Short mmCIF file of C-alpha atoms in Angstrom, two decimals:
data_model
loop_
_atom_site.label_atom_id
_atom_site.label_comp_id
_atom_site.label_asym_id
_atom_site.label_seq_id
_atom_site.Cartn_x
_atom_site.Cartn_y
_atom_site.Cartn_z
CA MET A 442 -10.33 -8.12 -40.86
CA ASN A 443 -10.67 -4.43 -40.05
CA ARG A 444 -7.16 -2.95 -40.36
CA THR A 445 -8.15 0.67 -39.78
CA GLU A 446 -9.56 0.42 -36.26
CA PRO A 447 -9.39 -3.27 -35.33
CA LEU A 448 -11.28 -4.43 -32.25
CA VAL A 449 -8.71 -6.61 -30.48
CA LEU A 450 -8.99 -8.72 -27.34
CA GLY A 451 -5.65 -9.39 -25.61
CA ILE A 452 -4.76 -12.04 -23.03
CA GLU A 453 -1.79 -11.77 -20.65
CA SER A 454 -0.65 -14.60 -18.34
CA SER A 455 3.15 -14.41 -18.21
CA CYS A 456 3.47 -14.31 -14.39
CA ASP A 457 0.93 -13.88 -11.59
CA GLU A 458 -1.60 -11.55 -13.24
CA THR A 459 -4.38 -12.82 -15.48
CA GLY A 460 -5.18 -9.89 -17.74
CA VAL A 461 -7.76 -9.44 -20.48
CA GLY A 462 -7.87 -6.13 -22.33
CA ILE A 463 -9.88 -4.85 -25.25
CA VAL A 464 -8.95 -1.98 -27.57
CA ARG A 465 -10.47 -0.52 -30.70
CA GLY A 466 -7.53 0.77 -32.70
CA THR A 467 -5.79 2.98 -30.16
CA ARG A 468 -8.79 3.45 -27.88
CA LEU A 469 -8.88 1.50 -24.62
CA LEU A 470 -12.24 -0.16 -23.92
CA ALA A 471 -11.41 -2.56 -21.08
CA ASN A 472 -8.47 -3.51 -18.90
CA THR A 473 -9.42 -6.28 -16.47
CA VAL A 474 -6.81 -7.94 -14.27
CA SER A 475 -7.02 -10.75 -11.71
CA SER A 476 -3.91 -11.12 -9.56
CA SER A 477 -2.82 -14.18 -7.60
CA MET A 478 -0.22 -12.20 -5.62
CA ASP A 479 -1.89 -12.87 -2.28
CA GLU A 480 -1.45 -16.59 -2.81
CA HIS A 481 2.34 -16.18 -3.11
CA VAL A 482 2.89 -13.98 -0.05
CA ARG A 483 3.61 -16.81 2.40
CA PHE A 484 6.28 -18.18 0.03
CA GLY A 485 8.05 -14.82 -0.39
CA GLY A 486 7.85 -14.96 -4.18
CA VAL A 487 5.88 -16.24 -7.16
CA ILE A 488 5.44 -20.03 -7.22
CA PRO A 489 4.99 -21.02 -10.89
CA GLU A 490 2.62 -23.93 -10.22
CA ILE A 491 0.35 -21.79 -8.04
CA ALA A 492 0.38 -19.02 -10.65
CA SER A 493 -0.55 -21.45 -13.41
CA ARG A 494 -3.49 -22.88 -11.46
CA ALA A 495 -4.67 -19.37 -10.63
CA HIS A 496 -4.67 -18.49 -14.33
CA LEU A 497 -6.83 -21.54 -15.02
CA ASP A 498 -9.38 -20.36 -12.46
CA ALA A 499 -9.32 -16.70 -13.47
CA LEU A 500 -9.14 -16.71 -17.27
CA VAL A 501 -12.81 -17.23 -18.14
CA PRO A 502 -14.26 -14.91 -15.46
CA THR A 503 -11.74 -12.21 -16.39
CA LEU A 504 -12.65 -12.61 -20.06
CA HIS A 505 -16.37 -12.21 -19.34
CA GLU A 506 -15.73 -9.14 -17.17
CA ALA A 507 -13.63 -7.48 -19.87
CA LEU A 508 -16.29 -8.09 -22.55
CA GLU A 509 -18.97 -6.69 -20.26
CA THR A 510 -16.86 -3.63 -19.42
CA ALA A 511 -16.15 -2.94 -23.09
CA GLY A 512 -19.79 -3.49 -24.04
CA VAL A 513 -18.93 -5.88 -26.85
CA ALA A 514 -19.57 -9.54 -27.62
CA LEU A 515 -16.90 -12.05 -28.52
CA GLU A 516 -18.28 -12.32 -32.04
CA ASP A 517 -17.72 -8.57 -32.53
CA VAL A 518 -13.96 -8.90 -32.01
CA ASP A 519 -11.80 -8.62 -35.14
CA ALA A 520 -8.75 -10.39 -33.71
CA LEU A 521 -7.35 -12.05 -30.61
CA ALA A 522 -3.90 -11.52 -29.11
CA VAL A 523 -1.90 -13.33 -26.45
CA THR A 524 1.45 -13.07 -24.73
CA SER A 525 3.62 -15.89 -26.07
CA GLY A 526 6.72 -14.97 -24.03
CA PRO A 527 8.86 -14.27 -22.19
CA GLY A 528 7.54 -15.41 -18.83
CA LEU A 529 6.87 -18.47 -16.68
CA ALA A 530 6.42 -21.50 -18.95
CA GLY A 531 3.34 -22.92 -17.21
CA ALA A 532 1.67 -19.55 -16.84
CA LEU A 533 2.25 -18.72 -20.50
CA MET A 534 0.83 -22.11 -21.49
CA VAL A 535 -2.51 -21.33 -19.84
CA GLY A 536 -2.95 -18.06 -21.70
CA VAL A 537 -1.75 -19.44 -25.02
CA CYS A 538 -3.98 -22.51 -24.84
CA GLY A 539 -6.96 -20.37 -23.85
CA ALA A 540 -6.33 -17.97 -26.73
CA LYS A 541 -5.91 -20.81 -29.23
CA ALA A 542 -9.17 -22.38 -28.03
CA LEU A 543 -10.97 -19.06 -28.54
CA ALA A 544 -9.41 -18.69 -31.99
CA VAL A 545 -10.52 -22.17 -33.07
CA ALA A 546 -14.01 -21.76 -31.59
CA THR A 547 -14.64 -18.32 -33.11
CA GLY A 548 -12.56 -18.44 -36.26
CA LYS A 549 -10.86 -15.20 -35.26
CA PRO A 550 -7.20 -14.58 -36.23
CA LEU A 551 -4.73 -14.83 -33.35
CA PHE A 552 -1.61 -12.71 -32.87
CA ALA A 553 1.09 -14.04 -30.52
CA VAL A 554 3.07 -11.07 -29.22
CA ASN A 555 6.10 -10.33 -27.07
CA HIS A 556 5.38 -9.44 -23.45
CA LEU A 557 8.23 -6.92 -23.19
CA VAL A 558 7.32 -5.06 -26.37
CA ALA A 559 3.71 -5.03 -25.16
CA HIS A 560 4.85 -2.96 -22.16
CA VAL A 561 5.85 -0.29 -24.69
CA GLY A 562 2.45 -0.77 -26.32
CA ALA A 563 0.93 0.60 -23.12
CA GLY A 564 1.85 4.03 -24.50
CA LEU A 565 -0.21 3.52 -27.67
CA MET A 566 -3.66 4.26 -26.29
CA ASP A 567 -5.29 7.59 -27.13
CA ASP A 568 -5.62 8.61 -23.49
CA GLY A 569 -2.11 7.38 -22.66
CA VAL A 570 1.23 9.16 -22.49
CA TYR A 571 1.69 9.47 -26.26
CA GLY A 572 -1.87 9.91 -27.42
CA GLY A 573 -1.98 6.95 -29.78
CA ALA A 574 1.23 7.58 -31.74
CA LEU A 575 4.69 6.68 -30.47
CA PRO A 576 7.52 9.14 -31.22
CA ALA A 577 10.04 8.07 -33.85
CA ASP A 578 13.12 8.25 -31.59
CA LEU A 579 11.75 6.22 -28.70
CA GLY A 580 13.58 4.29 -26.02
CA ALA A 581 11.98 2.15 -23.32
CA LEU A 582 13.23 1.37 -19.82
CA LEU A 583 11.38 -1.68 -18.52
CA VAL A 584 11.84 -2.47 -14.82
CA SER A 585 9.86 -5.30 -13.25
CA GLY A 586 10.07 -8.41 -11.12
CA GLY A 587 11.37 -10.47 -14.00
CA HIS A 588 12.97 -8.00 -16.39
CA THR A 589 15.24 -4.97 -16.50
CA GLU A 590 15.97 -3.77 -20.04
CA VAL A 591 16.56 -0.65 -22.06
CA LEU A 592 15.28 -0.81 -25.64
CA ARG A 593 15.35 1.24 -28.81
CA VAL A 594 11.98 1.17 -30.59
CA ARG A 595 12.19 2.18 -34.23
CA ASN A 596 8.89 0.53 -35.12
CA ILE A 597 6.92 -1.19 -32.38
CA ALA A 598 5.31 -3.51 -34.91
CA GLY A 599 8.59 -5.01 -36.06
CA ASP A 600 11.83 -3.20 -35.23
CA VAL A 601 12.85 -3.31 -31.55
CA GLU A 602 16.48 -3.44 -30.45
CA LEU A 603 17.82 -4.54 -27.07
CA LEU A 604 20.47 -2.06 -25.90
CA GLY A 605 21.07 -3.40 -22.39
CA SER A 606 19.66 -5.75 -19.78
CA THR A 607 20.37 -7.34 -16.43
CA ILE A 608 22.77 -10.26 -16.61
CA ASP A 609 21.39 -11.88 -13.44
CA ASP A 610 18.61 -10.72 -11.09
CA ALA A 611 16.00 -8.29 -12.33
CA ALA A 612 15.56 -5.17 -10.21
CA GLY A 613 12.20 -6.30 -8.85
CA GLU A 614 13.63 -9.70 -7.99
CA ALA A 615 16.44 -8.00 -6.05
CA TYR A 616 13.86 -5.93 -4.16
CA ASP A 617 12.00 -9.10 -3.15
CA LYS A 618 15.15 -10.85 -1.97
CA VAL A 619 16.41 -7.87 0.02
CA ALA A 620 12.98 -7.33 1.58
CA ARG A 621 13.12 -10.92 2.79
CA LEU A 622 16.55 -10.30 4.32
CA LEU A 623 15.18 -7.25 6.15
CA GLY A 624 12.02 -9.00 7.31
CA LEU A 625 9.75 -6.73 5.27
CA GLY A 626 7.66 -9.41 3.56
CA TYR A 627 6.48 -9.81 -0.01
CA PRO A 628 6.16 -8.06 -2.43
CA GLY A 629 9.40 -6.32 -1.61
CA GLY A 630 9.17 -3.31 -3.92
CA PRO A 631 6.38 -1.38 -2.16
CA ALA A 632 7.68 -2.36 1.30
CA ILE A 633 11.22 -1.09 0.65
CA ASP A 634 9.99 2.04 -1.12
CA ARG A 635 7.82 2.86 1.88
CA ILE A 636 10.36 2.31 4.65
CA ALA A 637 13.22 3.86 2.64
CA ARG A 638 11.55 7.24 3.10
CA GLU A 639 12.45 6.98 6.79
CA GLY A 640 16.10 6.07 6.17
CA ASN A 641 19.33 7.67 5.01
CA PRO A 642 20.21 6.65 1.43
CA ARG A 643 23.87 7.50 2.13
CA ALA A 644 24.16 5.43 5.30
CA VAL A 645 25.77 2.48 3.48
CA ARG A 646 27.66 2.69 0.20
CA PHE A 647 26.46 -0.41 -1.62
CA PRO A 648 28.08 -1.47 -4.93
CA ARG A 649 26.83 -0.41 -8.34
CA GLY A 650 27.28 -3.48 -10.50
CA LEU A 651 29.04 -3.39 -13.90
CA THR A 652 30.15 0.25 -13.53
CA GLN A 653 33.90 -0.43 -13.46
CA PRO A 654 35.90 0.78 -16.50
CA LYS A 655 36.52 -2.78 -17.73
CA TYR A 656 32.76 -3.24 -18.15
CA MET A 657 31.88 0.29 -19.25
CA GLY A 658 34.64 1.08 -21.72
CA THR A 659 34.13 4.36 -23.59
CA ALA A 660 31.66 5.71 -26.14
CA GLU A 661 34.25 5.08 -28.85
CA GLU A 662 35.19 1.62 -27.55
CA PRO A 663 32.25 0.34 -25.48
CA GLY A 664 32.94 -2.30 -22.85
CA PRO A 665 31.10 -5.63 -22.84
CA HIS A 666 28.42 -4.41 -20.40
CA ARG A 667 28.21 -0.66 -21.03
CA TYR A 668 24.41 -0.58 -20.86
CA ASP A 669 23.90 -3.74 -18.75
CA TRP A 670 23.08 -4.20 -15.06
CA SER A 671 23.90 -6.72 -12.35
CA PHE A 672 22.10 -6.87 -9.01
CA SER A 673 23.24 -10.19 -7.53
CA GLY A 674 26.36 -8.66 -5.96
CA LEU A 675 24.28 -5.88 -4.45
CA LYS A 676 21.95 -8.41 -2.87
CA THR A 677 24.95 -10.24 -1.39
CA ALA A 678 26.36 -6.97 -0.05
CA VAL A 679 23.09 -6.27 1.76
CA ALA A 680 23.15 -9.77 3.26
CA ARG A 681 26.70 -9.26 4.54
CA CYS A 682 25.75 -5.88 6.00
CA VAL A 683 22.82 -7.39 7.92
CA GLU A 684 25.03 -10.24 9.16
CA GLN A 685 27.63 -7.77 10.49
CA PHE A 686 25.05 -5.93 12.60
CA GLU A 687 23.61 -9.19 13.91
CA ALA A 688 27.05 -10.63 14.70
CA ALA A 689 27.88 -7.50 16.70
CA GLY A 690 24.63 -7.81 18.63
CA GLN A 691 23.40 -4.50 17.27
CA GLU A 692 19.94 -3.63 16.01
CA VAL A 693 19.78 -3.79 12.22
CA PRO A 694 19.04 -0.27 10.86
CA VAL A 695 16.39 -1.51 8.46
CA ALA A 696 15.31 1.88 7.15
CA ASP A 697 18.88 3.01 6.42
CA ILE A 698 19.77 -0.26 4.70
CA ALA A 699 16.55 -0.19 2.65
CA ALA A 700 17.17 3.41 1.61
CA SER A 701 20.83 2.73 0.73
CA PHE A 702 19.90 -0.40 -1.24
CA GLN A 703 17.17 1.42 -3.15
CA GLU A 704 19.51 4.30 -3.95
CA ALA A 705 22.08 1.86 -5.35
CA VAL A 706 19.45 0.24 -7.59
CA VAL A 707 17.87 3.39 -8.98
CA ASP A 708 21.22 5.17 -9.31
CA VAL A 709 22.72 2.54 -11.60
CA ILE A 710 19.48 1.92 -13.51
CA THR A 711 18.90 5.57 -14.32
CA SER A 712 22.53 6.46 -15.04
CA LYS A 713 22.95 3.61 -17.54
CA ALA A 714 19.54 4.14 -19.16
CA VAL A 715 20.20 7.85 -19.69
CA LEU A 716 23.71 7.06 -20.96
CA ALA A 717 22.25 4.64 -23.52
CA CYS A 718 19.72 7.23 -24.65
CA ARG A 719 22.32 9.98 -25.01
CA GLU A 720 24.79 7.85 -26.93
CA GLN A 721 22.14 6.29 -29.16
CA GLY A 722 20.41 9.57 -30.01
CA ILE A 723 17.18 8.69 -28.20
CA ARG A 724 15.22 11.77 -27.16
CA ASN A 725 12.08 10.15 -25.73
CA LEU A 726 12.05 7.50 -22.99
CA LEU A 727 9.11 5.44 -21.75
CA LEU A 728 9.40 3.97 -18.24
CA GLY A 729 7.33 0.82 -17.76
CA GLY A 730 7.01 -2.37 -15.74
CA GLY A 731 5.78 -2.90 -12.20
CA VAL A 732 8.81 -1.25 -10.57
CA ALA A 733 7.90 1.96 -12.45
CA ALA A 734 5.61 2.56 -9.46
CA ASN A 735 8.69 3.08 -7.27
CA SER A 736 8.74 6.72 -6.15
CA ARG A 737 12.53 7.10 -6.06
CA LEU A 738 12.96 5.48 -9.49
CA ARG A 739 10.43 7.88 -10.98
CA GLU A 740 12.01 10.86 -9.24
CA LEU A 741 15.61 10.14 -10.27
CA THR A 742 14.70 9.06 -13.82
CA ARG A 743 12.75 12.27 -14.32
CA ALA A 744 15.58 14.40 -12.94
CA ARG A 745 18.30 12.76 -15.02
CA CYS A 746 16.22 12.73 -18.18
CA GLY A 747 15.48 16.42 -17.65
CA SER A 748 19.18 17.23 -17.28
CA ALA A 749 19.97 15.29 -20.47
CA GLY A 750 17.18 16.87 -22.50
CA ILE A 751 15.26 13.60 -22.76
CA SER A 752 11.47 13.55 -22.57
CA LEU A 753 10.20 10.99 -20.03
CA ALA A 754 6.77 9.35 -20.16
CA VAL A 755 5.32 7.02 -17.52
CA PRO A 756 1.96 5.30 -18.21
CA GLU A 757 -0.58 5.14 -15.40
CA PHE A 758 0.17 2.38 -12.94
CA SER A 759 -2.58 0.03 -14.18
CA LEU A 760 -0.85 -0.02 -17.57
CA CYS A 761 2.68 -0.39 -16.15
CA THR A 762 2.00 -3.71 -14.46
CA ASP A 763 1.21 -6.81 -16.54
CA ASN A 764 -2.15 -6.46 -18.29
CA GLY A 765 -4.09 -7.59 -21.33
CA ALA A 766 -4.69 -4.07 -22.67
CA MET A 767 -1.03 -3.63 -23.60
CA VAL A 768 -1.13 -6.98 -25.43
CA ALA A 769 -4.22 -5.93 -27.37
CA ALA A 770 -2.73 -2.51 -28.13
CA LEU A 771 0.45 -4.01 -29.56
CA ALA A 772 -1.50 -6.48 -31.69
CA ALA A 773 -3.74 -3.68 -32.96
CA ARG A 774 -0.67 -1.75 -34.10
CA VAL A 775 0.70 -4.86 -35.84
CA ILE A 776 -2.64 -5.27 -37.62
CA MET A 777 -2.79 -1.60 -38.67
CA ASP A 778 0.75 -1.93 -40.03
CA GLY A 779 -0.28 -4.86 -42.21
CA GLY A 780 1.03 -7.71 -40.06
CA GLU A 781 -0.30 -11.23 -40.49
CA PRO A 782 -1.71 -13.46 -37.72
CA SER A 783 0.28 -16.25 -36.13
CA ASP A 784 -0.02 -19.88 -37.16
CA LEU A 785 -1.78 -21.84 -34.44
CA ASP A 786 1.13 -24.25 -34.10
CA PHE A 787 3.28 -21.71 -32.20
CA ALA A 788 4.40 -22.60 -28.69
CA PRO A 789 4.93 -20.32 -25.70
CA GLU A 790 8.58 -19.42 -25.22
CA SER A 791 9.72 -18.45 -21.73
CA SER A 792 12.91 -16.81 -23.03
CA LEU A 793 11.49 -15.15 -26.16
CA PRO A 794 13.95 -12.43 -27.26
CA VAL A 795 12.65 -8.86 -27.35
CA THR A 796 13.55 -8.58 -31.04
CA ALA A 797 10.74 -11.05 -31.84
CA VAL A 798 7.73 -8.71 -31.66
CA THR A 799 5.33 -11.38 -32.93
CA VAL A 800 5.60 -15.14 -33.33
#
């Protein structure tokens, strides 16, 4: 196996995107994604069974398109990679079984990698935010429909530490639920971001979860949730606010509520992420995940990182959302660092911890 510039094909199927990406070392050759989002719109959220069936339909065509885009044949590939978790169990199963079948049929080694760490791997490509080499003191803020975490990355191939995470809803999940309450449809993130520009973010003072002293503690004596988030109470507060306007027979000020909700989310996310970076000596922060497309999150993260002397990097949007290129990039780094392939008896794990870079 070529460990200097391995040609790696990565498969991603953790939620509603079927992604196949191909990299040669740190150079991106193909990033092909097929999304089933439109099939979930009428349900107001991702339906696991529908997502799994969509992966079954999309995997082979997406694979062929990626190979054609990269200008390589399957036999040219040095190694295969696949997301083994975390994610939706059925969706993961489709990608893992497809990758195992390819590995058996071609005799290629297979690397099962962590979906969350792969989001950080999006910064590994030559034309990406870090030019192929991640900084030594790197943190990662991952904000998506299923995850909200802040990580310390000492070595992306094997040393990743979870500093904080949501203890209930992920930020993107909260956006979807609040958008439904406001009649804005699915997906909620883009809809709320768009209408929030017309509203007053100070119209309603919504709660910032886990910011009370008993949860925060101090730098010397940290509380139990110093770097953690909670969004379920915020969602409930929005529901009560809407009910009050409706009960009074008044028109619901959708734009003001959306703007106030969004401000509450991005305020607490950015303040805690920057706090974690400052106290942990992290000078470089990568913002990733689908919610990284949110304009207010980008704006406030950039401003607060700038004030704290922290360098912020945000990959292009196609590499922030779930994709196979980030999976291939992470596996390529593992290979170049001397990592060994996975045994084919591994199983997908929907709650795979972020500290398990490979399986």
